[in-house]
Short mmCIF file of the C-alpha atoms (twelve columns), coordinates in Angstrom:
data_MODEL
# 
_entry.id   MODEL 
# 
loop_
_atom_site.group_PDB 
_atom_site.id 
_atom_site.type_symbol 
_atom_site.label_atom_id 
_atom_site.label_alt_id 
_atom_site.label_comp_id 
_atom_site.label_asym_id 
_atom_site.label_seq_id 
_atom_site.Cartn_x 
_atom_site.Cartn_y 
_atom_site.Cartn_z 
_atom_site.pdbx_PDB_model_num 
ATOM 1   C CA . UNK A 1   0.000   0.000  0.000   1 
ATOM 2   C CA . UNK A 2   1.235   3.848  -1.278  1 
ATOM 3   C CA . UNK A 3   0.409   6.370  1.538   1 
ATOM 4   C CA . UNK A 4   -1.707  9.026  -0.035  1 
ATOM 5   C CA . UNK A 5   -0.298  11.736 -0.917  1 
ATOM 6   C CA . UNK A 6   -0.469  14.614 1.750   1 
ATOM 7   C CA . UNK A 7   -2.964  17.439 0.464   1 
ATOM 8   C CA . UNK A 8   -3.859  20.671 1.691   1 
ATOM 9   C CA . UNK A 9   -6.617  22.630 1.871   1 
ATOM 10  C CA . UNK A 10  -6.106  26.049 2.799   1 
ATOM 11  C CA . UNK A 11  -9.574  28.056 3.454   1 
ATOM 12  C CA . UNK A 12  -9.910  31.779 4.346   1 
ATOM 13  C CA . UNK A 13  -13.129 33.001 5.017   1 
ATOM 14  C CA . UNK A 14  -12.730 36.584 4.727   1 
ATOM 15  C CA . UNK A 15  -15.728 39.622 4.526   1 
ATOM 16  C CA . UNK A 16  -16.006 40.113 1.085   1 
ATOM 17  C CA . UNK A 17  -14.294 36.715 -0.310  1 
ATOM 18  C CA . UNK A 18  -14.073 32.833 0.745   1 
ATOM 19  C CA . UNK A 19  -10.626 31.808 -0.958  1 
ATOM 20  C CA . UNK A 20  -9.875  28.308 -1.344  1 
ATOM 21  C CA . UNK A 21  -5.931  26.796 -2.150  1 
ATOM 22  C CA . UNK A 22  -5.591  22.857 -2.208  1 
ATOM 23  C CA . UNK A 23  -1.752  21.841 -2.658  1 
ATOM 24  C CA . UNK A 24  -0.251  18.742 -2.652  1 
ATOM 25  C CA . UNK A 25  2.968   18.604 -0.948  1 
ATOM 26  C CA . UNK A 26  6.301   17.022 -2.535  1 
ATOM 27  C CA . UNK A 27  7.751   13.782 -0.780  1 
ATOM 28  C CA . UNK A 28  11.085  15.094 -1.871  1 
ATOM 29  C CA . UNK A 29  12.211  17.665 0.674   1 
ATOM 30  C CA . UNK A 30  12.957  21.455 -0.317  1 
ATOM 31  C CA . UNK A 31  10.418  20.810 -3.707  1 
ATOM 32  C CA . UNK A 32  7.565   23.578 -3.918  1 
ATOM 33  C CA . UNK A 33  3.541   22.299 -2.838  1 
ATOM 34  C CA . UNK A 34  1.737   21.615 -6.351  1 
ATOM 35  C CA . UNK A 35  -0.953  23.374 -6.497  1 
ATOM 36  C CA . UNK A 36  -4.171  21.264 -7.390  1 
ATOM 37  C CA . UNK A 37  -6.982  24.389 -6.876  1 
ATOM 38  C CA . UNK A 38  -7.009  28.210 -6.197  1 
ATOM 39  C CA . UNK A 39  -10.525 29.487 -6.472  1 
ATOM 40  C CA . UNK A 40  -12.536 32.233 -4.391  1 
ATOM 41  C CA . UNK A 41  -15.871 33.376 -3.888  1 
ATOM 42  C CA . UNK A 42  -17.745 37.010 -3.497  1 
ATOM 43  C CA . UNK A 43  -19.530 35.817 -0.455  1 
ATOM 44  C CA . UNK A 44  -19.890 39.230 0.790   1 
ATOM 45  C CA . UNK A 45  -20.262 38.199 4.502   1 
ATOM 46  C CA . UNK A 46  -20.308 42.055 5.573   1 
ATOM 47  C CA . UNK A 47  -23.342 43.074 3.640   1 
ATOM 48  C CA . UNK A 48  -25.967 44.243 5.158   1 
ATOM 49  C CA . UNK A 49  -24.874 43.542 8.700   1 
ATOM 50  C CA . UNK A 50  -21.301 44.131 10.077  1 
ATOM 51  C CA . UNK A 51  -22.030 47.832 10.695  1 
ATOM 52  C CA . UNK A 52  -24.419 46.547 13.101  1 
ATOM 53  C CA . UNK A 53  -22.183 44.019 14.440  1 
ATOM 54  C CA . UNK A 54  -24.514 41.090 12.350  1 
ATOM 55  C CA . UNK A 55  -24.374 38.882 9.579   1 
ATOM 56  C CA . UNK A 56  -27.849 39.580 7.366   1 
ATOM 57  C CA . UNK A 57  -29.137 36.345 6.923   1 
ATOM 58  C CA . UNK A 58  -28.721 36.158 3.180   1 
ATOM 59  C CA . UNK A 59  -25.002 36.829 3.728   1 
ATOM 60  C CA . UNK A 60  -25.268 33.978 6.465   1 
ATOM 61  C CA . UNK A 61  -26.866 31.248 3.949   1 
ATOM 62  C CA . UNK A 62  -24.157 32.513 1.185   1 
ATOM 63  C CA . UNK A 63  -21.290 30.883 3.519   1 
ATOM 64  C CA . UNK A 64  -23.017 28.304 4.017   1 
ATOM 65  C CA . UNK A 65  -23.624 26.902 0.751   1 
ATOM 66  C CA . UNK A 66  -20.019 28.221 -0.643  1 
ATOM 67  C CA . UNK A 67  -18.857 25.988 1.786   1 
ATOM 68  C CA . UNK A 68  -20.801 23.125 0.827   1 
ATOM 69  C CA . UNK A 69  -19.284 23.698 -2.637  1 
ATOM 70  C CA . UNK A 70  -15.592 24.052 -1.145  1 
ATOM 71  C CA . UNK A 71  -16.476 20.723 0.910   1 
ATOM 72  C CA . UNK A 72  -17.234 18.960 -2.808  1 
ATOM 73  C CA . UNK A 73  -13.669 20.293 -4.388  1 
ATOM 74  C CA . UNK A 74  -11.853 18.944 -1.486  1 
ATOM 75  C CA . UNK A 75  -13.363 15.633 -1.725  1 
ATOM 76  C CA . UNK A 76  -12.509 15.355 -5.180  1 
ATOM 77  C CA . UNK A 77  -9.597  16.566 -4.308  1 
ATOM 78  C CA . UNK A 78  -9.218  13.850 -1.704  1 
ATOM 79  C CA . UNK A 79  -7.938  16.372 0.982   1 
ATOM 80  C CA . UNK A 80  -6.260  14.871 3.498   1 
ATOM 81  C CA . UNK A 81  -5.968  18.022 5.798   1 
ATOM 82  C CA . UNK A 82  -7.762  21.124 6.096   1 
ATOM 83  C CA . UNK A 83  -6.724  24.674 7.732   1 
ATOM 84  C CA . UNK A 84  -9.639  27.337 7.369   1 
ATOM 85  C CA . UNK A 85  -9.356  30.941 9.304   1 
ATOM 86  C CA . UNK A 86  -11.781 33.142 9.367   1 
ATOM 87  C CA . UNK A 87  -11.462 37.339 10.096  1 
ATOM 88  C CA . UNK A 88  -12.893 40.342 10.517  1 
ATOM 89  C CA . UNK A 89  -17.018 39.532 9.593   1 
ATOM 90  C CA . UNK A 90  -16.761 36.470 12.479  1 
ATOM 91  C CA . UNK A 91  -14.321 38.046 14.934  1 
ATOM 92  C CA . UNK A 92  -16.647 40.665 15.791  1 
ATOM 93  C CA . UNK A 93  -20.575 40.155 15.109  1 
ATOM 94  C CA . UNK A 94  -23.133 38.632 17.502  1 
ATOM 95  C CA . UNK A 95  -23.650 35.631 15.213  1 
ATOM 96  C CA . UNK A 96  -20.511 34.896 14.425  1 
ATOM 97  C CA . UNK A 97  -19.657 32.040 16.394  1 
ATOM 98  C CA . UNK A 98  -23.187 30.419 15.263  1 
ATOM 99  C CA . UNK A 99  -21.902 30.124 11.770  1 
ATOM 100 C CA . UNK A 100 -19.087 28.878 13.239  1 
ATOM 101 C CA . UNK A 101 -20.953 26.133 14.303  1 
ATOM 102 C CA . UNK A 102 -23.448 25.868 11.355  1 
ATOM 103 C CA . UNK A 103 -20.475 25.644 9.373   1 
ATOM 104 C CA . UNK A 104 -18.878 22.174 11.202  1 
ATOM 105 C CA . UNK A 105 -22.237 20.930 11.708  1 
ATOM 106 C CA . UNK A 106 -22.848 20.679 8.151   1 
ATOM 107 C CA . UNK A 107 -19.554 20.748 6.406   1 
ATOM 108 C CA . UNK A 108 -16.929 19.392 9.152   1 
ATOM 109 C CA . UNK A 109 -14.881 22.162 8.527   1 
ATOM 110 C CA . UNK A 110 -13.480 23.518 11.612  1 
ATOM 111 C CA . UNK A 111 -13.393 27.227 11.503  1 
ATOM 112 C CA . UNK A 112 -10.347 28.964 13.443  1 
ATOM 113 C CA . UNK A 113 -11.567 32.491 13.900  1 
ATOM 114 C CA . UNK A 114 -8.213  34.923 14.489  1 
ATOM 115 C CA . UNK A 115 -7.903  37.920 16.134  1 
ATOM 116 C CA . UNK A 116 -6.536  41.029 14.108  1 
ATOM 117 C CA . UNK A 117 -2.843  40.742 14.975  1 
ATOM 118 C CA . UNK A 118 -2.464  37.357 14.017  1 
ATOM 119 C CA . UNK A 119 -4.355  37.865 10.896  1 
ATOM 120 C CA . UNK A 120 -1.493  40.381 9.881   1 
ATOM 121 C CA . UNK A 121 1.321   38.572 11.020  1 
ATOM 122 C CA . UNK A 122 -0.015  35.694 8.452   1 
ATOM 123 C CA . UNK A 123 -0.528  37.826 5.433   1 
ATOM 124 C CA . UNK A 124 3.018   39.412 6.006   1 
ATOM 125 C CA . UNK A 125 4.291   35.652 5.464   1 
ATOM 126 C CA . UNK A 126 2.133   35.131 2.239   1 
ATOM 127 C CA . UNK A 127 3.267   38.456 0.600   1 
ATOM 128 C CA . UNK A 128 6.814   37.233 1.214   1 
ATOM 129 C CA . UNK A 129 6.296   34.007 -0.631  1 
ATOM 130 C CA . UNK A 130 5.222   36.624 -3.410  1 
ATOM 131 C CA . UNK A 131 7.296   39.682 -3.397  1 
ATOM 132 C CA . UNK A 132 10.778  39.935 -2.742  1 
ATOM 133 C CA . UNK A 133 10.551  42.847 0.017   1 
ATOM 134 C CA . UNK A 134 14.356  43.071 0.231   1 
ATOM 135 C CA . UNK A 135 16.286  44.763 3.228   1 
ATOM 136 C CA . UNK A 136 14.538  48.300 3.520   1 
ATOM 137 C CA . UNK A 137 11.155  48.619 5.390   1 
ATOM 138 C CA . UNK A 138 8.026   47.849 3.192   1 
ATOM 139 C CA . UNK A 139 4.353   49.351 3.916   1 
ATOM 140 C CA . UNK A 140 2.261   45.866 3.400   1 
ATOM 141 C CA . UNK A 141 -1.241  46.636 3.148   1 
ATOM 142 C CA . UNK A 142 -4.458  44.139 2.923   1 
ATOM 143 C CA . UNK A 143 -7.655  45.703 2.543   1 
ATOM 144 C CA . UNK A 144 -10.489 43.360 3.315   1 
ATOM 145 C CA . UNK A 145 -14.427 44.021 3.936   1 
ATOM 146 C CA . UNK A 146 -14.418 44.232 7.504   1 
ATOM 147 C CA . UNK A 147 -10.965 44.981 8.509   1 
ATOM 148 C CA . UNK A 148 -7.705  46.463 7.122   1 
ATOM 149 C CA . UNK A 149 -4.067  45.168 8.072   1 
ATOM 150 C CA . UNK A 150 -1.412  47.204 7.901   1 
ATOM 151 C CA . UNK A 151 2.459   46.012 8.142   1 
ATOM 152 C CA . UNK A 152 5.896   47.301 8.032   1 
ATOM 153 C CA . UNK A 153 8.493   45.313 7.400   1 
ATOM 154 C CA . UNK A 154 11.117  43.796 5.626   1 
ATOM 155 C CA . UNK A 155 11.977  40.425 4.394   1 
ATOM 156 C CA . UNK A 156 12.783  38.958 7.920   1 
ATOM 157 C CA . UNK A 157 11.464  41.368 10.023  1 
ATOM 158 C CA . UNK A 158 8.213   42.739 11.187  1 
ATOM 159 C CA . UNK A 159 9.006   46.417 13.024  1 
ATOM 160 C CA . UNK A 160 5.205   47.513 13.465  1 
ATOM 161 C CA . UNK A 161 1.795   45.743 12.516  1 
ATOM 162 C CA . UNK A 162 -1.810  46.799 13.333  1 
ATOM 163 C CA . UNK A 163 -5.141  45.609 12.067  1 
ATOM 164 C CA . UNK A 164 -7.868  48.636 11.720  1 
ATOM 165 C CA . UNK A 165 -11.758 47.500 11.632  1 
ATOM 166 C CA . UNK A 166 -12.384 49.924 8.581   1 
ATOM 167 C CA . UNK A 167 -12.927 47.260 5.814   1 
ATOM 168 C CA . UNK A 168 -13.789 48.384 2.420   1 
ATOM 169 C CA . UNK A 169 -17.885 46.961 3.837   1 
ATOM 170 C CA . UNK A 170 -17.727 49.185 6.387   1 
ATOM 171 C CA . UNK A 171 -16.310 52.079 4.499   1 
ATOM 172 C CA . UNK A 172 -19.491 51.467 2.414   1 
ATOM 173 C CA . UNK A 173 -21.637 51.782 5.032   1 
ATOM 174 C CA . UNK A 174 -20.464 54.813 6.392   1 
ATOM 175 C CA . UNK A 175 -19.518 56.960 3.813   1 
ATOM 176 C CA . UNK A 176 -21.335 55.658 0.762   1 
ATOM 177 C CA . UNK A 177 -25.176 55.176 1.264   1 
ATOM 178 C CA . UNK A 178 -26.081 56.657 -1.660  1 
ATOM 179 C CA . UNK A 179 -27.821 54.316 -4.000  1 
ATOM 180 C CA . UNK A 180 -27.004 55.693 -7.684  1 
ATOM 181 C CA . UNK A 181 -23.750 55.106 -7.083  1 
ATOM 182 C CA . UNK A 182 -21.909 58.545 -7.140  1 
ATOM 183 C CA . UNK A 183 -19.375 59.223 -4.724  1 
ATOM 184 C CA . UNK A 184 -19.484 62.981 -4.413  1 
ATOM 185 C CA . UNK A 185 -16.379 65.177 -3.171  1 
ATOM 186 C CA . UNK A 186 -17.303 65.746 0.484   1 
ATOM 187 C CA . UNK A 187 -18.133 62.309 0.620   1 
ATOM 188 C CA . UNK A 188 -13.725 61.423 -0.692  1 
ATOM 189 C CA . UNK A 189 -12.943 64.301 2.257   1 
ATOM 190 C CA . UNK A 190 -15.133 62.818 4.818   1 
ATOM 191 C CA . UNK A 191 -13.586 59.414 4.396   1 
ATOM 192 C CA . UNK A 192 -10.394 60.934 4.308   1 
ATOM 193 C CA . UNK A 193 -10.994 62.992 7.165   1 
ATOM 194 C CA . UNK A 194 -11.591 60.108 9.048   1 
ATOM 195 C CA . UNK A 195 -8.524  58.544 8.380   1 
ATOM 196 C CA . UNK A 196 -6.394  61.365 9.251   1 
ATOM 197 C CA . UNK A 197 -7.861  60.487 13.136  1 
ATOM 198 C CA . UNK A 198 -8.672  56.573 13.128  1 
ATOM 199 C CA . UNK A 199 -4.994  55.979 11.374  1 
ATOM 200 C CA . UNK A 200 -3.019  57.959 13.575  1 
ATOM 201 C CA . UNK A 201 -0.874  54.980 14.537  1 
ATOM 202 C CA . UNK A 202 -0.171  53.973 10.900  1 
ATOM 203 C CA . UNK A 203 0.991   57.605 10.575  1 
ATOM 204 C CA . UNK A 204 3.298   57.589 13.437  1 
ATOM 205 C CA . UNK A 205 4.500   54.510 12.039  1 
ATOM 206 C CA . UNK A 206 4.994   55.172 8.922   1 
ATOM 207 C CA . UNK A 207 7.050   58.376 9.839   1 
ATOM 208 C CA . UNK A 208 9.258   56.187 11.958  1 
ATOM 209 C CA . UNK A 209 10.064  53.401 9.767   1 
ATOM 210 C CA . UNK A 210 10.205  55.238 6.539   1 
ATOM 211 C CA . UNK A 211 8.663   52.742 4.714   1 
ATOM 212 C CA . UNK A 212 10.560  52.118 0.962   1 
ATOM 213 C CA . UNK A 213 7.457   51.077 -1.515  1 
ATOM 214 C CA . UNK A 214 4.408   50.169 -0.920  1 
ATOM 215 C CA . UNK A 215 2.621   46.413 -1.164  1 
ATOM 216 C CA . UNK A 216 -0.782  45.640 -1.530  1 
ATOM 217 C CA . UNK A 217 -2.207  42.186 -0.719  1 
ATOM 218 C CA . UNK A 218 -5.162  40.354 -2.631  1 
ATOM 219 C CA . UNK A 219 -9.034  41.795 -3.128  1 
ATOM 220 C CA . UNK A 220 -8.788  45.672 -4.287  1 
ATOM 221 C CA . UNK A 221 -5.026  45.578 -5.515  1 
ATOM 222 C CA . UNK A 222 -5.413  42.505 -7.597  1 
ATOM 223 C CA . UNK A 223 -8.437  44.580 -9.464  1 
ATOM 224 C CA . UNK A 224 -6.283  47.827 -9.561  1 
ATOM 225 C CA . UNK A 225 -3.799  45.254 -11.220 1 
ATOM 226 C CA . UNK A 226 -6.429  44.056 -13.674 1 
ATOM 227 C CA . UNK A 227 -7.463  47.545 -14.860 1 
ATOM 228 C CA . UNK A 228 -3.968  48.420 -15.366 1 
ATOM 229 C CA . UNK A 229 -4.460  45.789 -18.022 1 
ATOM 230 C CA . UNK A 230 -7.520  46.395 -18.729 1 
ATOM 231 C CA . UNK A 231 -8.288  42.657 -18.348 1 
ATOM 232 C CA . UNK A 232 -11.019 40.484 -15.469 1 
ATOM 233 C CA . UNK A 233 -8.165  37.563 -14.037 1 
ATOM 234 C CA . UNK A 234 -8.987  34.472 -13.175 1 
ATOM 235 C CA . UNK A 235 -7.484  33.651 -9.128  1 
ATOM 236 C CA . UNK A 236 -5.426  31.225 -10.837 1 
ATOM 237 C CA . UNK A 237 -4.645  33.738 -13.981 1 
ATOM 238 C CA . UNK A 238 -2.545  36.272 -11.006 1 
ATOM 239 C CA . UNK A 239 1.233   36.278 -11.240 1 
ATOM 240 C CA . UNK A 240 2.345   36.384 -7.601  1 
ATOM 241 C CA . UNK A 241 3.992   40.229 -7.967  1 
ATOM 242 C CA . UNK A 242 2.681   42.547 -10.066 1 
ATOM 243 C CA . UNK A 243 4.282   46.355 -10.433 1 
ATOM 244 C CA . UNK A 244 1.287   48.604 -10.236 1 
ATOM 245 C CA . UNK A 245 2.571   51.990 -11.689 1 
ATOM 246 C CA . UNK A 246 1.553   55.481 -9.757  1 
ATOM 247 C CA . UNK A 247 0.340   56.713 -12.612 1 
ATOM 248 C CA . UNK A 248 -1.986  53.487 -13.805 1 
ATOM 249 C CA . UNK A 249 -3.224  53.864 -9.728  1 
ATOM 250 C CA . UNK A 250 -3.886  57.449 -10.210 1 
ATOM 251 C CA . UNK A 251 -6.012  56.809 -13.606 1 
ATOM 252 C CA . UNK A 252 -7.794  53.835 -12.289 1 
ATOM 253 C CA . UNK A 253 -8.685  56.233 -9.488  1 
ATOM 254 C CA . UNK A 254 -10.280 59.338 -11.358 1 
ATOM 255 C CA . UNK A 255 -12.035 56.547 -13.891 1 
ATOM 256 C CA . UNK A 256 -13.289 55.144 -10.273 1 
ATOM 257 C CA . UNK A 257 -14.658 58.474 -8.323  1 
ATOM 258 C CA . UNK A 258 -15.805 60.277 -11.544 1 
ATOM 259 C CA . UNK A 259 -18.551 57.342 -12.881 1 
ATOM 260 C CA . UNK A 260 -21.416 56.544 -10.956 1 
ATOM 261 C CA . UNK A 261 -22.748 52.538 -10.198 1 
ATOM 262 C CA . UNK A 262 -23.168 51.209 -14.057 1 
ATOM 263 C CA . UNK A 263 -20.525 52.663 -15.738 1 
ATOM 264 C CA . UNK A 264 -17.881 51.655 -12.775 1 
ATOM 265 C CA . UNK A 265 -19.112 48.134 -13.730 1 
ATOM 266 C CA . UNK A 266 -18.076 48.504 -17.395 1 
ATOM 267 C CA . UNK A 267 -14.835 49.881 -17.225 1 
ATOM 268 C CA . UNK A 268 -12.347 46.934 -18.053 1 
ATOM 269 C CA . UNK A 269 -10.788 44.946 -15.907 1 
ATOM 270 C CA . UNK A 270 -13.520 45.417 -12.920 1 
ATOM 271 C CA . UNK A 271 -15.223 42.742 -11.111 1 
ATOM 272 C CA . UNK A 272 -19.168 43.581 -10.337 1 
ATOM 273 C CA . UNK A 273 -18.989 42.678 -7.052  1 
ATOM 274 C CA . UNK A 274 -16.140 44.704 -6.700  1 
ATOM 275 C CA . UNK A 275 -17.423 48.040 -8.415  1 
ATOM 276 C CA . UNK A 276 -18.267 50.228 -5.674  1 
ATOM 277 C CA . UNK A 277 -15.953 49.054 -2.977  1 
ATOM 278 C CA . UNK A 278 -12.822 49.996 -5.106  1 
ATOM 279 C CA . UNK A 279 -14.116 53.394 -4.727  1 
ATOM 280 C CA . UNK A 280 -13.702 53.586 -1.032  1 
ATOM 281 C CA . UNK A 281 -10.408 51.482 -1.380  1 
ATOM 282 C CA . UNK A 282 -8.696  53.242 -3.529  1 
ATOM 283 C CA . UNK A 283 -9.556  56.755 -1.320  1 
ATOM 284 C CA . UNK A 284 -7.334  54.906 1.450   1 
ATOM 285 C CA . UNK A 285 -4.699  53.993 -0.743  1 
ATOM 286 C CA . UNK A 286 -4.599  57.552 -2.118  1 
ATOM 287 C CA . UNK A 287 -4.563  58.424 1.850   1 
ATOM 288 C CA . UNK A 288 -2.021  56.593 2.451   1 
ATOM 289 C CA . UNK A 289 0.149   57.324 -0.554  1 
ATOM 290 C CA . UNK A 290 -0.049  61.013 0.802   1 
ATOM 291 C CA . UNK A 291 1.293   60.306 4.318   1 
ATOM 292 C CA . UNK A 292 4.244   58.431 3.242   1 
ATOM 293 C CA . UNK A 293 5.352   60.106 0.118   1 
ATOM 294 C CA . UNK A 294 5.903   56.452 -1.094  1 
ATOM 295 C CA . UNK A 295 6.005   56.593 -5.476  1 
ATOM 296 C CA . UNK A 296 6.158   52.855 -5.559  1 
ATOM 297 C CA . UNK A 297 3.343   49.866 -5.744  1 
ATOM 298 C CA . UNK A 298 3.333   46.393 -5.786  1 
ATOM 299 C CA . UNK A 299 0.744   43.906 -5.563  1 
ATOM 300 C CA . UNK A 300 0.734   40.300 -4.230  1 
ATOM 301 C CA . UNK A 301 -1.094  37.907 -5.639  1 
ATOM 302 C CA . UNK A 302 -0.513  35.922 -1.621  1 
ATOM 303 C CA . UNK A 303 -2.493  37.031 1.837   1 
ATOM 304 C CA . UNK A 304 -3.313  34.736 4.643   1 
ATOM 305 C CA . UNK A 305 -4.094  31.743 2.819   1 
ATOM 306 C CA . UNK A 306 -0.028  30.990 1.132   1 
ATOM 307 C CA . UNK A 307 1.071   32.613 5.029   1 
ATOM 308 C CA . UNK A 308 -0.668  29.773 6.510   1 
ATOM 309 C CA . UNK A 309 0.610   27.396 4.145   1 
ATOM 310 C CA . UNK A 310 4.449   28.502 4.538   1 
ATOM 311 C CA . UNK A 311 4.192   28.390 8.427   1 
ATOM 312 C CA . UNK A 312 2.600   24.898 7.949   1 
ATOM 313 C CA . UNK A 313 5.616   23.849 6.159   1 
ATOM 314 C CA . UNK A 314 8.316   25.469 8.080   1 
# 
């Protein structure tokens, strides 16, 4: 009798997306995992609940049943481990720890739900499976739907890492009720306004460490990346490091603030789902390209899911 081959499955349940990575791992030591699957889906846990500290019911039975689905790949898959984290939309709503149980009821997936510092520690060890971040200080930043991480650090080294509840959901909520989809002017300096006080240790930070460039880690940055090309990716489709050029940024943000709901849908490159949440995202990035004077993008293709995956291995 062969012993099956040891395979992975690798499950982050975030706000906006469930991402799912099944690897099989080498016999021969030192050899990269193969990977077997790398899918997500827009399960947009946040909608219509985490300002209020819930998960809407729809939102609820969307997790459910993507998991049912992830449950099937992994089977044919034949999965002989699983690791799945969840963040932000179960860490902090009243319901959160029912899904949790919903979830291994019907599934058997055990969910680990981690706390904010942990979460950022993990995507700091993806993006470094992706980018090479070298010996200078690097401004890693993950924007998800409930919750945005924010590291600095270097190839070895973490100096400084904080996780901020203002995920692009939220950001939604608060700033962008309006239904036709324009995001007015006072509506950018509110949100920016806001910033300027709820980031005040990311600006300290960043003023200490001097951060070199600037990285950005899965959901908004990977569709920045795509409408530098002009082109809707695939998960699978991503190179892990892509150079996302100031000036591409800057265009993808005027196309971004200046169209309303529809026409932010057509523009190439954007996922639906996506549409109205890059708006909001891209005002932080802008934010925070102005308190660091950094000139420099990249985006990683890696978050939490390939961080869990290299610890698991190390």
């Amino acid at each position: 009798m062969h012993a099956l081959p040891r395979r992975l499955a690798l499950i982050d349940l975030g706000t906006n997306t469930f991402h799912l990575l099944i690897v099989e791992i080498s016999q021969t030591s030192g050899e990269k995992p193969h990977v077997l699957l790398r899918t997500k889906a827009g399960v947009r846990l946040g909608e219509g609940g985490i300002s209020q500290g819930i998960i809407a019911p729809e939102a609820y039975a969307r997790a459910l049943h993507t998991l049912a689905g992830f449950k099937e790949e992994m089977e044919l898959h034949e999965v002989t481990e699983v690791r799945a984290t969840a963040t932000s939309a179960m860490r902090v709503t009243k319901n959160g720890p029912d899904l949790v149980r919903d979830i291994f009821e019907q599934t058997g997936i055990q969910v680990n739900v981690i706390a904010g510092d942990r979460e950022a520690e993990l995507i700091c060890e993806g993006v470094r499976q992706a980018v090479d971040l070298g010996e200078e200080a690097q401004l890693i930043m993950d924007i998800g739907g409930g919750s945005v991480e924010f590291i600095i650090a270097n190839h070895h080294t973490i100096f400084w890492k904080q996780s901020f509840e203002i995920g692009a959901q939220r950001l939604l909520d608060k700033f962008f009720p309006d239904p036709s989809g324009v995001f007015p002017a006072e509506a950018v300096e509110a949100e920016q306004r806001y910033f300027s006080t709820v980031l005040e240790p990311l600006i300290e930070a960043v003023r200490r460490y001097r951060p070199a460039s600037l990285v950005g880690a899965s959901g908004s940055f990977d569709s920045l990346a795509d409408m530098q090309i002009g082109q809707l990716r695939a998960e699978s489709q991503l190179p892990p490091c892509t150079e996302l050029a100031l000036d591409s940024f800057q265009s993808s943000y005027r196309h971004l603030l200046s169209g309303n709901h529809e026409q932010r849908k057509a523009l190439p490159g954007i996922l639906p789902m996506r549409a109205d949440m890059l708006v909001v995202a891209a005002v932080l990035i802008d934010f925070v390209l102005g308190i660091s004077e950094i000139t420099r993008i990249r985006t990683s293709a890696y978050a939490l899911k390939e961080g869990l995956l290299a610890e698991m291995l190390a």
